[in-house]
PDB file of C-alpha atoms in Angstrom:
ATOM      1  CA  UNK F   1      19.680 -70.767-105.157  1.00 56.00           C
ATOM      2  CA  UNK F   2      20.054 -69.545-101.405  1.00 53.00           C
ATOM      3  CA  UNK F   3      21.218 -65.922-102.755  1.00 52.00           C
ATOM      4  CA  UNK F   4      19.028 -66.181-105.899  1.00 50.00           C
ATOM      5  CA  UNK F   5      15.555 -66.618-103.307  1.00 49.00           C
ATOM      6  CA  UNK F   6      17.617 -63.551-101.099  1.00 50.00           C
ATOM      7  CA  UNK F   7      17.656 -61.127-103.994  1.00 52.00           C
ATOM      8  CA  UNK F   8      14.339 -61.765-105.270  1.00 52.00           C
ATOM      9  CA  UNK F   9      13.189 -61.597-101.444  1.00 54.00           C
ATOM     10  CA  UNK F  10      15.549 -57.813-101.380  1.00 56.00           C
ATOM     11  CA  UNK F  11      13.197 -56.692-104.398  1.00 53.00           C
ATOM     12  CA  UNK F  12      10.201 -57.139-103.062  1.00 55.00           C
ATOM     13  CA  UNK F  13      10.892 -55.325-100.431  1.00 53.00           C
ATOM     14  CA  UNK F  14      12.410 -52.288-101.975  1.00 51.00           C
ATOM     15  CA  UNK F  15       9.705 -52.365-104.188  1.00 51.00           C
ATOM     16  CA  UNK F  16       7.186 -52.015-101.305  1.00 53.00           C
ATOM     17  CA  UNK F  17       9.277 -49.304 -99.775  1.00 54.00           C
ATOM     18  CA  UNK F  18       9.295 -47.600-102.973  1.00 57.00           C
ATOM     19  CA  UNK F  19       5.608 -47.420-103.853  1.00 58.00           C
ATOM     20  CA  UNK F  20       4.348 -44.021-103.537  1.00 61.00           C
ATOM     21  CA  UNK F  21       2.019 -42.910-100.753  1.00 68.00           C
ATOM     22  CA  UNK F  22      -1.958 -42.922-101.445  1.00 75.00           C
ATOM     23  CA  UNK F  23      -3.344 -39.720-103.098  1.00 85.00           C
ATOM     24  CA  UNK F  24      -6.336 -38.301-103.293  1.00 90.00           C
ATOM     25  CA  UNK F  25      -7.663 -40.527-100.420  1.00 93.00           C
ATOM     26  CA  UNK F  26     -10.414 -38.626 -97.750  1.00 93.00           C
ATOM     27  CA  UNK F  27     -11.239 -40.543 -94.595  1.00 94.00           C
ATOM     28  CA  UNK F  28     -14.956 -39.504 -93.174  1.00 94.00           C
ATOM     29  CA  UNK F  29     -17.109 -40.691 -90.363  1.00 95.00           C
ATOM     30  CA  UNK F  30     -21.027 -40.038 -90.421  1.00 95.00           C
ATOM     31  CA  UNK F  31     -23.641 -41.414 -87.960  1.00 94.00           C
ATOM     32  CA  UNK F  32     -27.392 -42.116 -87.819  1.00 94.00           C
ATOM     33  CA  UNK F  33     -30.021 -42.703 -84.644  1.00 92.00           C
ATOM     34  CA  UNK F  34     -33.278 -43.462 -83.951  1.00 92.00           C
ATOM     35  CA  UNK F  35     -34.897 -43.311 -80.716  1.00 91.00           C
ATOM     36  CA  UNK F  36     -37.311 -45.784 -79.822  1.00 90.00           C
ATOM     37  CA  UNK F  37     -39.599 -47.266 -76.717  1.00 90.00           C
ATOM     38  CA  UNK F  38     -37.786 -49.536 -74.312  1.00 92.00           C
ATOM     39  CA  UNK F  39     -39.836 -52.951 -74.705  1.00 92.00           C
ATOM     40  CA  UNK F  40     -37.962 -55.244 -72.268  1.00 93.00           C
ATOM     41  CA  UNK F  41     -38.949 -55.534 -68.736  1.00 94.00           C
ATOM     42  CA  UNK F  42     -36.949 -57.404 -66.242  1.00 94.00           C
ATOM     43  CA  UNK F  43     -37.580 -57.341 -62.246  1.00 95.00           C
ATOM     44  CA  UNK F  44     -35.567 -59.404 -59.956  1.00 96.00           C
ATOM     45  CA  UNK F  45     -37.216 -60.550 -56.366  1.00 96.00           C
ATOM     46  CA  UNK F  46     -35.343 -62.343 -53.961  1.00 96.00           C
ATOM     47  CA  UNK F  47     -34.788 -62.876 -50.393  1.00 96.00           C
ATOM     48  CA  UNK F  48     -32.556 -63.767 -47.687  1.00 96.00           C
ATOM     49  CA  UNK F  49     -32.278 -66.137 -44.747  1.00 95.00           C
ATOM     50  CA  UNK F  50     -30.299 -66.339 -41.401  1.00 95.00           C
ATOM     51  CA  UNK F  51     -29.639 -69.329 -39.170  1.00 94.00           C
ATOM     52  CA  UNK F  52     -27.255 -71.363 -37.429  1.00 92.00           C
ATOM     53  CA  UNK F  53     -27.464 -74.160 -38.921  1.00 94.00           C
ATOM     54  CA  UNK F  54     -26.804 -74.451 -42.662  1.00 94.00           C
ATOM     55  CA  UNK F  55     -29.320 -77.523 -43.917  1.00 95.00           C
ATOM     56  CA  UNK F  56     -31.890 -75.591 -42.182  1.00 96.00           C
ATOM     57  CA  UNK F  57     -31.343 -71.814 -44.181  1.00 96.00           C
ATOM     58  CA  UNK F  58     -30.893 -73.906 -47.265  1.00 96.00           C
ATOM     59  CA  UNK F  59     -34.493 -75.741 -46.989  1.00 96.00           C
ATOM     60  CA  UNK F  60     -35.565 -72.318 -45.887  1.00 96.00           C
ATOM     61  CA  UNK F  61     -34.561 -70.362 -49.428  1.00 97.00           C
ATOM     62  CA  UNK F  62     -35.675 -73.643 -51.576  1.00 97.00           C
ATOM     63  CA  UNK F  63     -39.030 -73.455 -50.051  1.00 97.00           C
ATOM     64  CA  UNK F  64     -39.447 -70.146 -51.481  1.00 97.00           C
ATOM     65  CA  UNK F  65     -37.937 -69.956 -54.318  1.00 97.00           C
ATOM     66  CA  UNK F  66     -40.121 -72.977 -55.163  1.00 97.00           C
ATOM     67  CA  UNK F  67     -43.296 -71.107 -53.873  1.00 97.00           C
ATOM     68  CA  UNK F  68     -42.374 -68.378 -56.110  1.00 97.00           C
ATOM     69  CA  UNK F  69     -41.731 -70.571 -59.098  1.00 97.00           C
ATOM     70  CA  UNK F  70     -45.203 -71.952 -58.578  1.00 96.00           C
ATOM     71  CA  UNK F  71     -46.739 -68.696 -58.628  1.00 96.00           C
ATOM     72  CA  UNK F  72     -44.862 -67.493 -61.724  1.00 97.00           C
ATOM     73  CA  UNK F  73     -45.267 -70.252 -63.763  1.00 96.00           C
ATOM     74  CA  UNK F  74     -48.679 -70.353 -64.099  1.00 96.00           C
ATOM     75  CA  UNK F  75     -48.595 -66.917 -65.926  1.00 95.00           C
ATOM     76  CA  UNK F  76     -45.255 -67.672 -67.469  1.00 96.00           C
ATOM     77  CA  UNK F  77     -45.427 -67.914 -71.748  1.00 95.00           C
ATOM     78  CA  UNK F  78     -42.455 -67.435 -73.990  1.00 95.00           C
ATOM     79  CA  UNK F  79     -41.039 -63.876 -75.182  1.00 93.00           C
ATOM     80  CA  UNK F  80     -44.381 -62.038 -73.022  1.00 96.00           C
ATOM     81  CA  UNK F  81     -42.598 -63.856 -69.678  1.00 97.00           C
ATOM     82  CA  UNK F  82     -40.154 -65.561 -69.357  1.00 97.00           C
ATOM     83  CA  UNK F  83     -39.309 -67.084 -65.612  1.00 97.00           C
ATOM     84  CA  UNK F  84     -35.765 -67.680 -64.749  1.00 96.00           C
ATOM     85  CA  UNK F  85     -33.902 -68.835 -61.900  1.00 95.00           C
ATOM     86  CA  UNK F  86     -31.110 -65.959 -60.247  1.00 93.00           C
ATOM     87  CA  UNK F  87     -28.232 -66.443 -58.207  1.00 94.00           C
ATOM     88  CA  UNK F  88     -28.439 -68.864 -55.118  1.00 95.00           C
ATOM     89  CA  UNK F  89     -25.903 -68.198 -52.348  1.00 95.00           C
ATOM     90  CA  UNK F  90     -25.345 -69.675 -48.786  1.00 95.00           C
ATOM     91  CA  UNK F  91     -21.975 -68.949 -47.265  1.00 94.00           C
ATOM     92  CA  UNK F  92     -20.977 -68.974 -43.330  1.00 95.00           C
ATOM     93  CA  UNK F  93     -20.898 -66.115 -40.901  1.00 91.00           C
ATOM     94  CA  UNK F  94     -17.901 -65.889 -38.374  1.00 92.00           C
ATOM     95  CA  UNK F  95     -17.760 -64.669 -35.098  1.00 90.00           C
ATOM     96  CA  UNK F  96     -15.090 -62.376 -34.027  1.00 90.00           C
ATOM     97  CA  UNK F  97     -12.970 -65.558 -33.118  1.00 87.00           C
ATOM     98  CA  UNK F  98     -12.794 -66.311 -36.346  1.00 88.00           C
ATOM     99  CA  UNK F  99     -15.076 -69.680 -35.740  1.00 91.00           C
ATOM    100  CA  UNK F 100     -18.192 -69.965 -37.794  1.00 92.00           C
ATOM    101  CA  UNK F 101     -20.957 -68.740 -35.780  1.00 92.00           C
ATOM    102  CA  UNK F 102     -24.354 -69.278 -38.279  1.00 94.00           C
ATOM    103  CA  UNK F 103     -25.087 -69.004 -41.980  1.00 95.00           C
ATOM    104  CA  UNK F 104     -26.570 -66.819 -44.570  1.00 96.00           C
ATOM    105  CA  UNK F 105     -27.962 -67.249 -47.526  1.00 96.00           C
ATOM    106  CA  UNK F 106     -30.044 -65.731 -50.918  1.00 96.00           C
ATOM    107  CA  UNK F 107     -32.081 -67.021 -53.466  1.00 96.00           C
ATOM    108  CA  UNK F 108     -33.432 -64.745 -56.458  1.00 97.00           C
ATOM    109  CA  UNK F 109     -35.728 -65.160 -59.378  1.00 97.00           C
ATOM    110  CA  UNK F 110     -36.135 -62.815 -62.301  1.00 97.00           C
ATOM    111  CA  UNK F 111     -39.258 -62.300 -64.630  1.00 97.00           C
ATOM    112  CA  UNK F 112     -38.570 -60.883 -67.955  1.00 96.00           C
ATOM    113  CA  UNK F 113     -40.701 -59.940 -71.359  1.00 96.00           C
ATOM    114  CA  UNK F 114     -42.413 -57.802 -73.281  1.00 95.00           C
ATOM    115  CA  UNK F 115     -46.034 -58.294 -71.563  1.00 95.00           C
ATOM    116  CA  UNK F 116     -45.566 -55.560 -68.699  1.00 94.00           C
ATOM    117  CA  UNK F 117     -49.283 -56.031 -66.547  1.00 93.00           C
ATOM    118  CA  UNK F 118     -48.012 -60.093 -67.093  1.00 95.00           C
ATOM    119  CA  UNK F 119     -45.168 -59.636 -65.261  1.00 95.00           C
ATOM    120  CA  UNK F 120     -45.824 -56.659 -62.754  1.00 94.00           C
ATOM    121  CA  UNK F 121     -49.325 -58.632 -62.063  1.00 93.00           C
ATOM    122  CA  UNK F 122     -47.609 -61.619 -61.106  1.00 95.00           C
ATOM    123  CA  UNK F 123     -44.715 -60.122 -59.053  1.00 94.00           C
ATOM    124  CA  UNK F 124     -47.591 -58.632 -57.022  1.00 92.00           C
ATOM    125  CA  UNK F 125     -48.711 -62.001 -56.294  1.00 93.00           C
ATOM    126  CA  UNK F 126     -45.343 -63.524 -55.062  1.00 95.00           C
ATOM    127  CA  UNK F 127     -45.443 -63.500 -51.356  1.00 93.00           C
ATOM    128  CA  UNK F 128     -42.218 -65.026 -50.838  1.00 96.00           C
ATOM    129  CA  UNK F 129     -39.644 -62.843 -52.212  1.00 96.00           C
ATOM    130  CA  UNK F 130     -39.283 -59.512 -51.734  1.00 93.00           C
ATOM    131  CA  UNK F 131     -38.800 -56.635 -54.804  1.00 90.00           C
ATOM    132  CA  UNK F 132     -35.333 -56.134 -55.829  1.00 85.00           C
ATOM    133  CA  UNK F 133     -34.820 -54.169 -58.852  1.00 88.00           C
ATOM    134  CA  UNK F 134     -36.932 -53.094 -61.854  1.00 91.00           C
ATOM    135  CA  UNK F 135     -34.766 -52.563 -65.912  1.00 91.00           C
ATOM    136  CA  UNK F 136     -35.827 -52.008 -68.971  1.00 92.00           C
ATOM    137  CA  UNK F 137     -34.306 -52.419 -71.872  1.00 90.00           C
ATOM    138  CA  UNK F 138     -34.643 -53.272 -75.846  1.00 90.00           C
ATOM    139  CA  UNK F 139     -35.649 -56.332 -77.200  1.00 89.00           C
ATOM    140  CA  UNK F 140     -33.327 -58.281 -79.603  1.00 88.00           C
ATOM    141  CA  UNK F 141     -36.156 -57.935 -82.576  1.00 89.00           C
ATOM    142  CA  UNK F 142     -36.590 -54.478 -81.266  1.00 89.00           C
ATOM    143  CA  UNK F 143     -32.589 -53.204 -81.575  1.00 89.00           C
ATOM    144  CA  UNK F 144     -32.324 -55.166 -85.059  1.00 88.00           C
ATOM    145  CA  UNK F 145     -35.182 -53.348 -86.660  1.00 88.00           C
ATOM    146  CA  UNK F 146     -34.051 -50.206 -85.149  1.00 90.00           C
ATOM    147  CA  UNK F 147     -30.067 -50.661 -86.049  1.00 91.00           C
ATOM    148  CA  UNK F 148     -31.141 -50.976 -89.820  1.00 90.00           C
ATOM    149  CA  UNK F 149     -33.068 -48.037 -89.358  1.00 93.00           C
ATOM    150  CA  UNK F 150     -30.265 -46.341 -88.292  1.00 93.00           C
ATOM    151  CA  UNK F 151     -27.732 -47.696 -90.547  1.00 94.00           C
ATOM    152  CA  UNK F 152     -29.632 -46.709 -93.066  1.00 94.00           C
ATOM    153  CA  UNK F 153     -29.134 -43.162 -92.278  1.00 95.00           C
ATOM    154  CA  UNK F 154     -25.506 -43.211 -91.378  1.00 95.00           C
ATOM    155  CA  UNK F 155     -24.563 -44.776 -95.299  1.00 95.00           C
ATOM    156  CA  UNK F 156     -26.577 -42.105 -96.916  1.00 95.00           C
ATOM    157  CA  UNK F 157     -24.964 -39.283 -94.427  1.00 95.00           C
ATOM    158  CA  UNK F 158     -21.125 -41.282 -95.487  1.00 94.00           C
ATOM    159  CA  UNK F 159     -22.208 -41.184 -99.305  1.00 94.00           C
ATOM    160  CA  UNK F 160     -23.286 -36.993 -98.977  1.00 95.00           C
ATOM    161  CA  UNK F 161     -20.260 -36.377 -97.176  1.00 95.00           C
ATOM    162  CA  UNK F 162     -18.009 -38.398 -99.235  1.00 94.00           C
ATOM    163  CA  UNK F 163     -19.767 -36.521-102.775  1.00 95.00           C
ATOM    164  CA  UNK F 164     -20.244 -32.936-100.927  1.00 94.00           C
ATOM    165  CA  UNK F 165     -15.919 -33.381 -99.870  1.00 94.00           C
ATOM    166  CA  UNK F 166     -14.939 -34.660-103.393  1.00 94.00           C
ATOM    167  CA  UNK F 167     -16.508 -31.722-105.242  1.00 94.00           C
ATOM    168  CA  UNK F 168     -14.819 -29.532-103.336  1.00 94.00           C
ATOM    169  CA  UNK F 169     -11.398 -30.372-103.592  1.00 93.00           C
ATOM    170  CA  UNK F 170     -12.424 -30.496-107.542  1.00 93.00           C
ATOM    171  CA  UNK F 171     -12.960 -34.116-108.235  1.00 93.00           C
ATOM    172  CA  UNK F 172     -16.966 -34.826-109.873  1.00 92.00           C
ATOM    173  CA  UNK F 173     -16.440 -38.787-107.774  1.00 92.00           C
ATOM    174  CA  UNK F 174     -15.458 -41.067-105.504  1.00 94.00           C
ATOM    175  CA  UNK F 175     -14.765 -44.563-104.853  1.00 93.00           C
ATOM    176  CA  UNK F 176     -15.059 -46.675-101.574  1.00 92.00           C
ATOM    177  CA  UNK F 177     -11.721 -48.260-100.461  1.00 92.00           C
ATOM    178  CA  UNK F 178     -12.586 -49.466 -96.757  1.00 93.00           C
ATOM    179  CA  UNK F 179     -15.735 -48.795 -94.635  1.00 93.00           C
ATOM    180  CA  UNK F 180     -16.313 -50.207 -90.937  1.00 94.00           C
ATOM    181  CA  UNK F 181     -19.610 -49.868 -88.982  1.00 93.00           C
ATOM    182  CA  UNK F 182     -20.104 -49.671 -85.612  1.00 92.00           C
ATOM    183  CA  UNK F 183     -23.996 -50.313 -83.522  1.00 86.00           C
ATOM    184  CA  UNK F 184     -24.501 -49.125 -79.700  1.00 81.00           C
ATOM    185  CA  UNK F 185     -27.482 -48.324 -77.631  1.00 66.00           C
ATOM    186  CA  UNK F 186     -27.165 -45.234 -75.898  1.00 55.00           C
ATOM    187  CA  UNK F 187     -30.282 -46.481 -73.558  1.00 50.00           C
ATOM    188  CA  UNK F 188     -28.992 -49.163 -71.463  1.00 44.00           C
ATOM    189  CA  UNK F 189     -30.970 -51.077 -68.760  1.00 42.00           C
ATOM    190  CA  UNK F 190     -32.061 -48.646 -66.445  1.00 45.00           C
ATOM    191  CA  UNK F 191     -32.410 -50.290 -62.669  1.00 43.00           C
ATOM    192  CA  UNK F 192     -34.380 -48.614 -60.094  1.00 43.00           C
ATOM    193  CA  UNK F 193     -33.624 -50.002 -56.932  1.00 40.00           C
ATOM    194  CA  UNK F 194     -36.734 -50.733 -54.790  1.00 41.00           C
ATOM    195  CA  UNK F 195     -36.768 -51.353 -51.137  1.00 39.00           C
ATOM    196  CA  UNK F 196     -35.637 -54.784 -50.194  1.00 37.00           C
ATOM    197  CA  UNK F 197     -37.928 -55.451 -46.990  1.00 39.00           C
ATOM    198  CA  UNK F 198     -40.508 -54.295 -48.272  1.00 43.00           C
ATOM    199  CA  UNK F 199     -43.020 -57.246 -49.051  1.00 43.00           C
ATOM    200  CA  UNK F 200     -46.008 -57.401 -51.602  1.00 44.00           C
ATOM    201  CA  UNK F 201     -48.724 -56.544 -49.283  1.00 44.00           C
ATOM    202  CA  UNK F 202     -51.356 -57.502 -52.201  1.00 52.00           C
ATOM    203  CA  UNK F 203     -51.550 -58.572 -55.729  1.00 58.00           C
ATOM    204  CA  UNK F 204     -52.386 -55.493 -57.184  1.00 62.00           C
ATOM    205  CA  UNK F 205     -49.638 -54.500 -60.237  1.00 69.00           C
ATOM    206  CA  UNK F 206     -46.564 -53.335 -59.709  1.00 70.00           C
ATOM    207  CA  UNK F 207     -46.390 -49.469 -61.255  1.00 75.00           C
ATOM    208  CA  UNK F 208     -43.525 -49.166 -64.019  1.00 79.00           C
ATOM    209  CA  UNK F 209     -42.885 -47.046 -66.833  1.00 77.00           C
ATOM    210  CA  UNK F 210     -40.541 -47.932 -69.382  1.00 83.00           C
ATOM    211  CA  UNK F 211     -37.981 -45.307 -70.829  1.00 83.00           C
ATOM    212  CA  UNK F 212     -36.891 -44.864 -74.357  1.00 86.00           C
ATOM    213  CA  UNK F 213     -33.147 -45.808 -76.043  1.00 87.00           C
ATOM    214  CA  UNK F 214     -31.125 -44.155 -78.569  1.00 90.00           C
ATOM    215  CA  UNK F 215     -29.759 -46.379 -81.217  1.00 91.00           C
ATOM    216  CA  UNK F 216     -26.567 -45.065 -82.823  1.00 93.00           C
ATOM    217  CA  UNK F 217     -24.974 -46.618 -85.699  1.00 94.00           C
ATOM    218  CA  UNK F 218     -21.278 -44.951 -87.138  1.00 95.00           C
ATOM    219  CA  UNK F 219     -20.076 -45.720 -90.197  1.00 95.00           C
ATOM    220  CA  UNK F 220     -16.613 -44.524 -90.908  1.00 95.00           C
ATOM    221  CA  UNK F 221     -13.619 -45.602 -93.961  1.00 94.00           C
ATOM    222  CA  UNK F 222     -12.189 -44.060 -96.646  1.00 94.00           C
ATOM    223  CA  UNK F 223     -12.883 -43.028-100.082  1.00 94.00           C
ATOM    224  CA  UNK F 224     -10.372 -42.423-103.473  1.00 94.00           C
ATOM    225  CA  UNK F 225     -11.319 -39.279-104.761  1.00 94.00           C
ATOM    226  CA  UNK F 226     -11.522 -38.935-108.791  1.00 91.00           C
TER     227      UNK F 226
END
């Protein structure tokens, strides 16, 4: 039985190393975009405190991050701004003796949505943290409509190159045999870095302007010719 399951196993194999290679078989790429407005605004604020004793810079950074949460709530409403907590950090700072000498720490707090004067208006009014960065990007509704869009596109591009390469090598069609496709935004968040220490001396608007992205969408695979 042993050698029986061994030759059967031997012909299957030579049988797979005897099949002949693919004709006839073209493999193409094609690609479609779409530029589009950047609707996503996200700006970070934060701040930092220094002391020597570690309770003390900790109360410190709560009290305003909770000022600021106070302030940015009341303008706050789902998908136009959207309030969110950042990174909170308090770590020791050592004098050359290698003993801890004091402590520092940072708090930060991000607004983010598609209602700009929302959230520039109410970063204006946040007295407590200072401006840290401004990005833009594209909405997840936004890059979905847009990626079909350019998908779109790219299969009609594959299906003219696939019929314009079959007729001439002489074949009138063509069959799909494997196809992958591949999305990207050329038009990542863009940060602008705004000066750290420098406090909201009103609440008039913070001035942005958003950018656009470039939605890409490859399709590539291969296709039988006939």
């Amino acid at each position: 039985m042993a050698a029986c399951l061994l030759a059967m196993g031997n012909t299957g194999l030579w049988a797979q190393a005897i099949q002949p290679p693919l004709q006839n078989v073209a493999q193409l790429s094609a690609s479609g975009s779409v530029e589009v407005q950047q609707d996503l605004l996200s700006i970070m604020m934060s701040t930092s405190r220094d002391g020597s004793d570690a309770a003390t810079v900790q109360n410190q950074l709560k009290a305003a991050l909770d000022a600021a949460l106070l302030e940015a709530k009341k303008s706050a409403q789902p998908g136009l701004m959207d309030v969110r907590t950042g990174n909170f950090s308090l770590y020791p700072r050592y004098n050359k003796d290698g003993k801890i000498s004091g402590w520092q720490g940072r708090t930060e707090l991000v607004l983010e949505g598609k209602d700009f004067q929302r959230i520039t208006s109410t970063a204006g009014k946040i007295q407590t943290l200072t401006l840290g960065n401004v990005g833009f990007a594209l909405s997840r509704e936004q890059r979905a409509q847009v990626e079909g869009q350019a998908q779109a596109q790219a299969i009609e591009s594959f299906k003219a190159k696939a019929t314009e390469v079959s007729r001439s090598f002489g074949f009138s069609s063509f069959t799909l045999r494997e196809v992958a496709i591949n999305a990207n935004d050329q038009g990542p968040i863009r940060p602008r870095m705004m000066a750290m220490e420098a406090k909201a001396a009103d609440s008039s608007p913070i001035p942005v302007e958003a950018g656009k992205s470039m939605v890409l969408v490859n399709v590539s695979g291969s296709v039988q010719m006939k």
